[in-house]
Every structure is written in C-alpha cells, then in structure tokens.
Amino acid sequence: MKRTYNKRENITDTTFDFTQQKVQYQIQYQGNGKAPDKRYDKSIQGLCLFVYPSGIKTFYAVRFLEQYNKKKNRTEKNAVYKKIFRMEDHPQRNYAAAKLELPNILSRMALPKEKKDEKTFGALAKEFIKSGFGGFRLMDKSDKHEYKQTTIDKYTKLINTYILLKGGQKIRDRLSAVITFEDRVSSKPLKDYAINEIDQWHIECVQTRLKDTKTTANDVVKVISIIYSWSIKKKKLKISNPVANITKFRENKIKIKMSDVDRDKILDYCSSKAFDFFPRFLTYVALLMLIGKREIELLECCWK
C-alpha cells in the first residue's frame, strides 16, 4: 500500500512524486553524514535531488549509461549524474525550472564523452588575462598599437566581474539566474559552458541578462568577442566568432562640451601667465586642450 504524507510531514521515501512544496519543506537529510541523500522523482524519469548533510539541496539529472567496468571486465549500466543547479542559489531555481532544464541536460549526457582537452569559456578567459595583452590590439587594421594600461585594467575588470563572476552577489545572480530566452532555458553562466557548446544564443543570453545596463552589456560582449578573436588568431580555436553577428544595444552617451568662450579664456591665461608661475602645469593644461591627448600620455612626456 502506497504511503501518504501530511503537508508538513518529512518524506522518507527514496522515490516519490516531486512537488515544490515537498522538495522545499518536506525533505530532510537522512544518511551517514558524509554521502548525499539521493531522492528520485517518480513522475519524471531522470530527475534527482541531492540533499547534503548541510541541508543544501541540488537538482541533478541522472542517466543510466553503458560503461566498461575494469574490475569486473565487462560493460554494464551505471548511473551517471549531471548537476542542474542548486536550489539555494536563486529563488527562480525551483522544481519547475529543473523540469524545464532536464531534457537539455539529458540530451547532452547522451552525446559522446567530451575530450579532456576541451576547455570552458571561463578557462579561456583566464588564459586571455594571463597572456592576451602581450601583443598588439586586435581591432587595429592599419597600424599596430599596444594595449594601454587603462585598457588592460578595464578589460581585466570586466572579465573578472562579469565573466568569471568575481564581483558582488547581485552581479552573480544576474548572470547565473534561470531565464528563458527564445524558448530555451539558460541556467548557468557563460564561464561554465564548454567552448564547443557556445553559439550566438549563449552570447545573447549574456546580453539579455545585462539589458538594464546597456553600456556595460555592450562592453562585456565586446570583451567576449576580443577573447574569441585572440584565441582564433593564436590558433587556440578553430571556430568562427559567435559574437560576429550580434547587434549592440543603442547607447545614449552624454557628452559635455566646453564653450568656445571658456576655452579661449583658459588658453589665453595659459599663454599669458606661462612664464610667470607654474609654467609646466600651464603648458600641460594647454596641451590637453590643443592636441587632445589623454592625460596619462602627456604625463609620460619628459621635459627638456
């Protein structure tokens, strides 16, 4: 006879029909304090919930695959688990989201096993930070220019914050929460995808997650494109750049221009007082206005 449980009674069965109420409130860890407690959804084949001694609950996809057992010298079916997501990471990571993502995970598990030398995009991004700034800028066609330190700092910060997710919790939530985009579910950040999995859709997911900050979204997509271009140029990847056909968000940039009157006043002051006091400072200010160089470039000039 099938046992029934009251609404708040703890469920001890290994296999039962999952609901959000049950997985969230009616399952407590039962085990030896080391291994996770595994519960299986009776209504959906392949969905499993790991309950850890700490109380953390994580959804997994389970598939029985044929594998060669060296000790027994035979091929047999073994349970293979693939993490979907952890419930505690975000409110949207619930039972309904796990059901939506399950078919995608099971399909990928059925594919031939990935080669050991395949990298995630996160590993590629780390490689770029380590050695990608040593050459010339990729965007320049006519002249060769090295990366300025300010550009290196900006790109490094963007990669660490928005790709490797070393920023705050809010940014991690934005870039890893479960979202549905173009009838597909995105449940993990770009850094965790294998490079051979990523296509234009994955980049557009990143763009969509950052749509509330359009300038940042454009900057992050640009950096992703640079990482791909660098990898392709250095023969690390033999693929096309998935960012190539992505349209940027329109930006409403606000530029404040100095009036002609104020400009003439400052230049007149610099030229008339230059030999009275602070000649180098006044020359520096005048040069900034006359030739449009960046401050850091002029500061590196030597006086003769």
Tab-separated table of C-alpha atoms in Angstrom:
chain	number	residue	atom	x	y	z
A	1	MET	CA	0.000	0.000	0.000
A	2	LYS	CA	1.352	3.420	-1.010
A	3	ARG	CA	2.158	5.636	1.929
A	4	THR	CA	0.748	9.165	2.037
A	5	TYR	CA	2.287	12.125	3.858
A	6	ASN	CA	0.733	15.083	5.566
A	7	LYS	CA	1.552	18.545	4.228
A	8	ARG	CA	4.379	19.216	6.706
A	9	GLU	CA	5.472	15.636	7.463
A	10	ASN	CA	9.011	14.730	6.442
A	11	ILE	CA	9.190	12.375	3.458
A	12	THR	CA	11.498	9.407	3.927
A	13	ASP	CA	10.830	7.548	0.656
A	14	THR	CA	13.662	7.477	-1.869
A	15	THR	CA	11.292	7.710	-4.838
A	16	PHE	CA	8.101	9.757	-4.859
A	17	ASP	CA	6.216	12.374	-6.929
A	18	PHE	CA	8.044	15.674	-6.564
A	19	THR	CA	6.278	18.987	-5.980
A	20	GLN	CA	7.793	22.336	-4.990
A	21	GLN	CA	6.135	22.022	-1.575
A	22	LYS	CA	7.659	18.594	-0.972
A	23	VAL	CA	11.221	19.292	-2.162
A	24	GLN	CA	11.409	22.592	-0.315
A	25	TYR	CA	9.752	21.782	3.004
A	26	GLN	CA	9.238	18.035	3.424
A	27	ILE	CA	12.673	16.582	2.730
A	28	GLN	CA	15.376	16.471	5.377
A	29	TYR	CA	18.772	14.822	5.143
A	30	GLN	CA	18.907	11.159	6.118
A	31	GLY	CA	22.233	9.401	5.818
A	32	ASN	CA	25.633	8.791	7.372
A	33	GLY	CA	26.635	12.454	7.498
A	34	LYS	CA	29.068	12.142	4.584
A	35	ALA	CA	27.376	10.997	1.369
A	36	PRO	CA	24.442	12.981	-0.100
A	37	ASP	CA	20.909	11.685	0.366
A	38	LYS	CA	19.527	10.974	-3.129
A	39	ARG	CA	15.801	11.292	-3.879
A	40	TYR	CA	14.238	10.462	-7.250
A	41	ASP	CA	11.195	11.959	-8.952
A	42	LYS	CA	8.679	9.232	-9.688
A	43	SER	CA	6.704	11.350	-12.149
A	44	ILE	CA	9.669	12.475	-14.306
A	45	GLN	CA	12.329	9.994	-15.329
A	46	GLY	CA	15.864	11.245	-14.899
A	47	LEU	CA	15.323	13.933	-12.234
A	48	CYS	CA	17.081	13.519	-8.907
A	49	LEU	CA	17.531	15.700	-5.828
A	50	PHE	CA	20.716	15.530	-3.757
A	51	VAL	CA	20.236	16.527	-0.111
A	52	TYR	CA	23.564	17.189	1.612
A	53	PRO	CA	24.300	16.907	5.357
A	54	SER	CA	24.445	20.719	5.486
A	55	GLY	CA	20.838	20.873	4.272
A	56	ILE	CA	21.718	22.199	0.807
A	57	LYS	CA	19.541	20.744	-1.958
A	58	THR	CA	20.759	20.378	-5.538
A	59	PHE	CA	18.902	19.092	-8.592
A	60	TYR	CA	20.705	16.525	-10.749
A	61	ALA	CA	19.934	14.761	-13.994
A	62	VAL	CA	20.538	11.007	-13.870
A	63	ARG	CA	21.048	8.752	-16.837
A	64	PHE	CA	21.987	5.092	-16.984
A	65	LEU	CA	24.834	4.720	-19.456
A	66	GLU	CA	26.810	1.689	-20.523
A	67	GLN	CA	30.326	1.841	-19.135
A	68	TYR	CA	33.197	-0.599	-19.063
A	69	ASN	CA	33.966	-1.940	-15.591
A	70	LYS	CA	37.675	-2.735	-15.402
A	71	LYS	CA	37.414	-4.771	-12.203
A	72	LYS	CA	34.563	-6.948	-13.477
A	73	ASN	CA	35.919	-6.933	-17.051
A	74	ARG	CA	32.519	-6.266	-18.542
A	75	THR	CA	30.255	-3.495	-19.789
A	76	GLU	CA	27.340	-2.637	-17.537
A	77	LYS	CA	24.856	0.154	-16.978
A	78	ASN	CA	25.865	2.678	-14.339
A	79	ALA	CA	24.071	5.757	-13.051
A	80	VAL	CA	25.735	8.946	-14.256
A	81	TYR	CA	24.749	12.240	-12.615
A	82	LYS	CA	25.000	15.749	-14.027
A	83	LYS	CA	24.366	18.814	-11.880
A	84	ILE	CA	21.468	21.055	-12.967
A	85	PHE	CA	21.583	23.726	-10.268
A	86	ARG	CA	21.466	24.320	-6.540
A	87	MET	CA	18.114	25.466	-5.129
A	88	GLU	CA	19.620	27.940	-2.662
A	89	ASP	CA	21.434	29.986	-5.333
A	90	HIS	CA	18.376	31.896	-6.538
A	91	PRO	CA	14.591	31.941	-5.875
A	92	GLN	CA	13.895	31.048	-9.529
A	93	ARG	CA	15.919	27.858	-9.263
A	94	ASN	CA	12.982	25.730	-8.241
A	95	TYR	CA	11.352	22.438	-9.213
A	96	ALA	CA	9.606	23.935	-12.258
A	97	ALA	CA	12.894	25.324	-13.605
A	98	ALA	CA	14.642	21.987	-13.036
A	99	LYS	CA	11.949	20.210	-15.082
A	100	LEU	CA	12.455	22.677	-17.940
A	101	GLU	CA	16.235	22.264	-17.963
A	102	LEU	CA	16.249	18.455	-17.517
A	103	PRO	CA	15.710	17.497	-21.237
A	104	ASN	CA	18.671	19.678	-22.296
A	105	ILE	CA	20.973	18.106	-19.708
A	106	LEU	CA	19.889	14.558	-20.568
A	107	SER	CA	20.439	15.238	-24.283
A	108	ARG	CA	23.969	16.476	-23.651
A	109	MET	CA	24.696	13.469	-21.444
A	110	ALA	CA	23.744	11.197	-24.339
A	111	LEU	CA	26.390	12.789	-26.600
A	112	PRO	CA	29.847	11.221	-26.925
A	113	LYS	CA	32.085	11.971	-23.985
A	114	GLU	CA	33.956	15.279	-24.289
A	115	LYS	CA	37.670	15.195	-24.843
A	116	LYS	CA	39.814	16.008	-21.866
A	117	ASP	CA	41.492	18.957	-23.628
A	118	GLU	CA	38.215	20.803	-24.179
A	119	LYS	CA	38.052	23.998	-22.155
A	120	THR	CA	35.293	26.028	-20.652
A	121	PHE	CA	34.932	29.651	-21.647
A	122	GLY	CA	35.986	30.603	-18.113
A	123	ALA	CA	39.331	28.835	-18.580
A	124	LEU	CA	39.810	30.602	-21.915
A	125	ALA	CA	39.074	33.985	-20.314
A	126	LYS	CA	41.690	33.337	-17.614
A	127	GLU	CA	44.187	32.445	-20.335
A	128	PHE	CA	43.471	35.721	-22.099
A	129	ILE	CA	44.091	37.743	-18.929
A	130	LYS	CA	47.403	35.932	-18.478
A	131	SER	CA	48.812	36.320	-21.986
A	132	GLY	CA	46.324	38.137	-24.236
A	133	PHE	CA	47.546	41.668	-23.565
A	134	GLY	CA	51.127	40.989	-24.602
A	135	GLY	CA	50.640	41.573	-28.330
A	136	PHE	CA	49.036	44.297	-30.396
A	137	ARG	CA	45.391	45.335	-30.231
A	138	LEU	CA	43.170	43.118	-32.367
A	139	MET	CA	40.842	45.872	-33.578
A	140	ASP	CA	43.554	47.878	-35.370
A	141	LYS	CA	43.921	47.125	-39.074
A	142	SER	CA	46.156	49.868	-40.488
A	143	ASP	CA	48.590	50.491	-37.617
A	144	LYS	CA	49.876	48.330	-34.797
A	145	HIS	CA	49.178	49.647	-31.308
A	146	GLU	CA	49.871	48.054	-27.986
A	147	TYR	CA	47.222	47.925	-25.273
A	148	LYS	CA	47.269	50.940	-22.969
A	149	GLN	CA	47.375	50.182	-19.266
A	150	THR	CA	43.980	51.821	-18.790
A	151	THR	CA	42.510	49.459	-21.419
A	152	ILE	CA	44.158	46.444	-19.798
A	153	ASP	CA	42.718	47.451	-16.428
A	154	LYS	CA	39.237	47.974	-17.901
A	155	TYR	CA	39.145	44.651	-19.791
A	156	THR	CA	40.562	42.744	-16.815
A	157	LYS	CA	37.911	44.204	-14.512
A	158	LEU	CA	35.119	43.362	-16.989
A	159	ILE	CA	36.337	39.768	-17.343
A	160	ASN	CA	36.758	39.210	-13.608
A	161	THR	CA	33.435	40.839	-12.726
A	162	TYR	CA	31.037	39.803	-15.499
A	163	ILE	CA	32.567	36.629	-16.964
A	164	LEU	CA	34.428	34.949	-14.099
A	165	LEU	CA	31.814	36.358	-11.659
A	166	LYS	CA	34.254	37.608	-9.053
A	167	GLY	CA	32.079	40.681	-8.439
A	168	GLY	CA	29.262	41.072	-5.943
A	169	GLN	CA	26.354	38.730	-5.292
A	170	LYS	CA	23.925	40.869	-7.316
A	171	ILE	CA	26.063	40.514	-10.445
A	172	ARG	CA	26.419	36.760	-9.918
A	173	ASP	CA	22.643	36.472	-9.573
A	174	ARG	CA	22.046	38.435	-12.779
A	175	LEU	CA	24.417	36.284	-14.787
A	176	SER	CA	23.521	32.869	-13.379
A	177	ALA	CA	19.783	33.010	-12.656
A	178	VAL	CA	17.487	30.731	-14.649
A	179	ILE	CA	15.989	32.619	-17.608
A	180	THR	CA	14.027	31.573	-20.676
A	181	PHE	CA	15.287	33.181	-23.881
A	182	GLU	CA	13.951	32.290	-27.328
A	183	ASP	CA	12.187	29.193	-25.950
A	184	ARG	CA	15.377	27.814	-24.416
A	185	VAL	CA	16.374	27.780	-20.759
A	186	SER	CA	19.646	29.282	-19.635
A	187	SER	CA	20.583	28.063	-16.166
A	188	LYS	CA	24.299	28.729	-15.764
A	189	PRO	CA	26.827	31.488	-16.509
A	190	LEU	CA	28.816	31.620	-19.736
A	191	LYS	CA	32.052	30.691	-17.966
A	192	ASP	CA	30.755	27.205	-17.142
A	193	TYR	CA	29.900	26.220	-20.722
A	194	ALA	CA	32.342	24.160	-22.766
A	195	ILE	CA	33.610	26.198	-25.708
A	196	ASN	CA	32.181	23.755	-28.245
A	197	GLU	CA	28.700	24.258	-26.714
A	198	ILE	CA	28.620	28.028	-27.127
A	199	ASP	CA	26.853	29.664	-30.048
A	200	GLN	CA	25.290	33.071	-30.713
A	201	TRP	CA	22.325	32.250	-28.449
A	202	HIS	CA	24.571	31.934	-25.380
A	203	ILE	CA	26.149	35.363	-26.015
A	204	GLU	CA	22.724	36.925	-26.498
A	205	CYS	CA	21.685	35.429	-23.143
A	206	VAL	CA	24.530	37.351	-21.506
A	207	GLN	CA	23.408	40.479	-23.338
A	208	THR	CA	19.800	39.954	-22.208
A	209	ARG	CA	20.815	39.429	-18.581
A	210	LEU	CA	22.614	42.818	-18.664
A	211	LYS	CA	19.965	44.711	-20.646
A	212	ASP	CA	19.242	47.085	-17.743
A	213	THR	CA	22.798	48.433	-18.052
A	214	LYS	CA	23.202	48.703	-21.813
A	215	THR	CA	26.660	50.299	-21.849
A	216	THR	CA	28.014	47.528	-19.610
A	217	ALA	CA	26.271	44.897	-21.755
A	218	ASN	CA	27.989	46.266	-24.867
A	219	ASP	CA	31.368	46.357	-23.127
A	220	VAL	CA	31.051	42.756	-21.899
A	221	VAL	CA	30.013	41.468	-25.340
A	222	LYS	CA	32.952	43.364	-26.865
A	223	VAL	CA	35.377	41.712	-24.435
A	224	ILE	CA	33.908	38.271	-25.211
A	225	SER	CA	34.463	38.975	-28.911
A	226	ILE	CA	38.069	40.037	-28.244
A	227	ILE	CA	38.742	36.815	-26.302
A	228	TYR	CA	37.419	34.765	-29.231
A	229	SER	CA	39.349	36.799	-31.823
A	230	TRP	CA	42.574	36.427	-29.835
A	231	SER	CA	42.049	32.658	-29.443
A	232	ILE	CA	41.336	32.213	-33.151
A	233	LYS	CA	44.343	34.329	-34.160
A	234	LYS	CA	46.631	32.356	-31.838
A	235	LYS	CA	45.305	29.071	-33.333
A	236	LYS	CA	43.842	28.029	-29.989
A	237	LEU	CA	40.377	27.634	-31.537
A	238	LYS	CA	39.265	26.550	-34.990
A	239	ILE	CA	35.798	28.066	-34.939
A	240	SER	CA	34.042	31.217	-36.093
A	241	ASN	CA	33.462	34.028	-33.629
A	242	PRO	CA	29.900	33.626	-32.217
A	243	VAL	CA	29.772	37.365	-31.461
A	244	ALA	CA	30.213	38.349	-35.114
A	245	ASN	CA	26.519	38.872	-35.924
A	246	ILE	CA	25.309	40.249	-32.593
A	247	THR	CA	23.870	43.775	-32.629
A	248	LYS	CA	24.871	46.077	-29.793
A	249	PHE	CA	22.404	47.993	-27.648
A	250	ARG	CA	21.920	51.620	-28.581
A	251	GLU	CA	23.651	53.889	-26.087
A	252	ASN	CA	22.632	57.430	-25.221
A	253	LYS	CA	26.017	58.868	-24.426
A	254	ILE	CA	26.089	62.230	-22.690
A	255	LYS	CA	28.978	64.428	-23.714
A	256	ILE	CA	29.573	67.837	-22.163
A	257	LYS	CA	31.417	70.240	-24.417
A	258	MET	CA	33.270	73.265	-23.120
A	259	SER	CA	32.035	76.527	-24.583
A	260	ASP	CA	34.263	78.409	-27.009
A	261	VAL	CA	34.379	81.361	-24.622
A	262	ASP	CA	35.669	79.262	-21.705
A	263	ARG	CA	38.171	77.526	-23.973
A	264	ASP	CA	39.597	80.844	-25.218
A	265	LYS	CA	39.823	82.185	-21.660
A	266	ILE	CA	41.799	79.176	-20.446
A	267	LEU	CA	44.159	79.153	-23.440
A	268	ASP	CA	44.718	82.894	-23.118
A	269	TYR	CA	45.519	82.507	-19.428
A	270	CYS	CA	47.916	79.626	-20.086
A	271	SER	CA	49.835	81.551	-22.758
A	272	SER	CA	49.967	84.875	-20.918
A	273	LYS	CA	50.966	83.532	-17.494
A	274	ALA	CA	53.170	80.622	-18.548
A	275	PHE	CA	56.441	82.458	-17.817
A	276	ASP	CA	55.245	83.986	-14.553
A	277	PHE	CA	54.461	80.881	-12.458
A	278	PHE	CA	53.687	77.163	-12.805
A	279	PRO	CA	54.943	77.045	-16.417
A	280	ARG	CA	54.869	73.273	-16.689
A	281	PHE	CA	51.350	72.982	-15.298
A	282	LEU	CA	50.003	75.686	-17.612
A	283	THR	CA	51.772	74.101	-20.590
A	284	TYR	CA	50.257	70.755	-19.634
A	285	VAL	CA	46.723	72.227	-19.500
A	286	ALA	CA	47.188	73.998	-22.825
A	287	LEU	CA	48.462	70.816	-24.490
A	288	LEU	CA	45.464	68.862	-23.240
A	289	MET	CA	43.134	71.331	-24.938
A	290	LEU	CA	45.131	71.843	-28.130
A	291	ILE	CA	46.118	68.313	-29.163
A	292	GLY	CA	43.503	66.168	-27.394
A	293	LYS	CA	45.931	63.646	-25.942
A	294	ARG	CA	44.990	61.544	-22.940
A	295	GLU	CA	46.234	62.762	-19.561
A	296	ILE	CA	48.323	59.670	-18.928
A	297	GLU	CA	50.086	60.102	-22.300
A	298	LEU	CA	51.075	63.693	-21.559
A	299	LEU	CA	52.202	62.847	-18.028
A	300	GLU	CA	54.703	60.381	-19.525
A	301	CYS	CA	56.358	63.163	-21.559
A	302	CYS	CA	59.779	64.309	-20.386
A	303	TRP	CA	60.682	67.993	-20.100
A	304	LYS	CA	63.779	69.244	-21.889
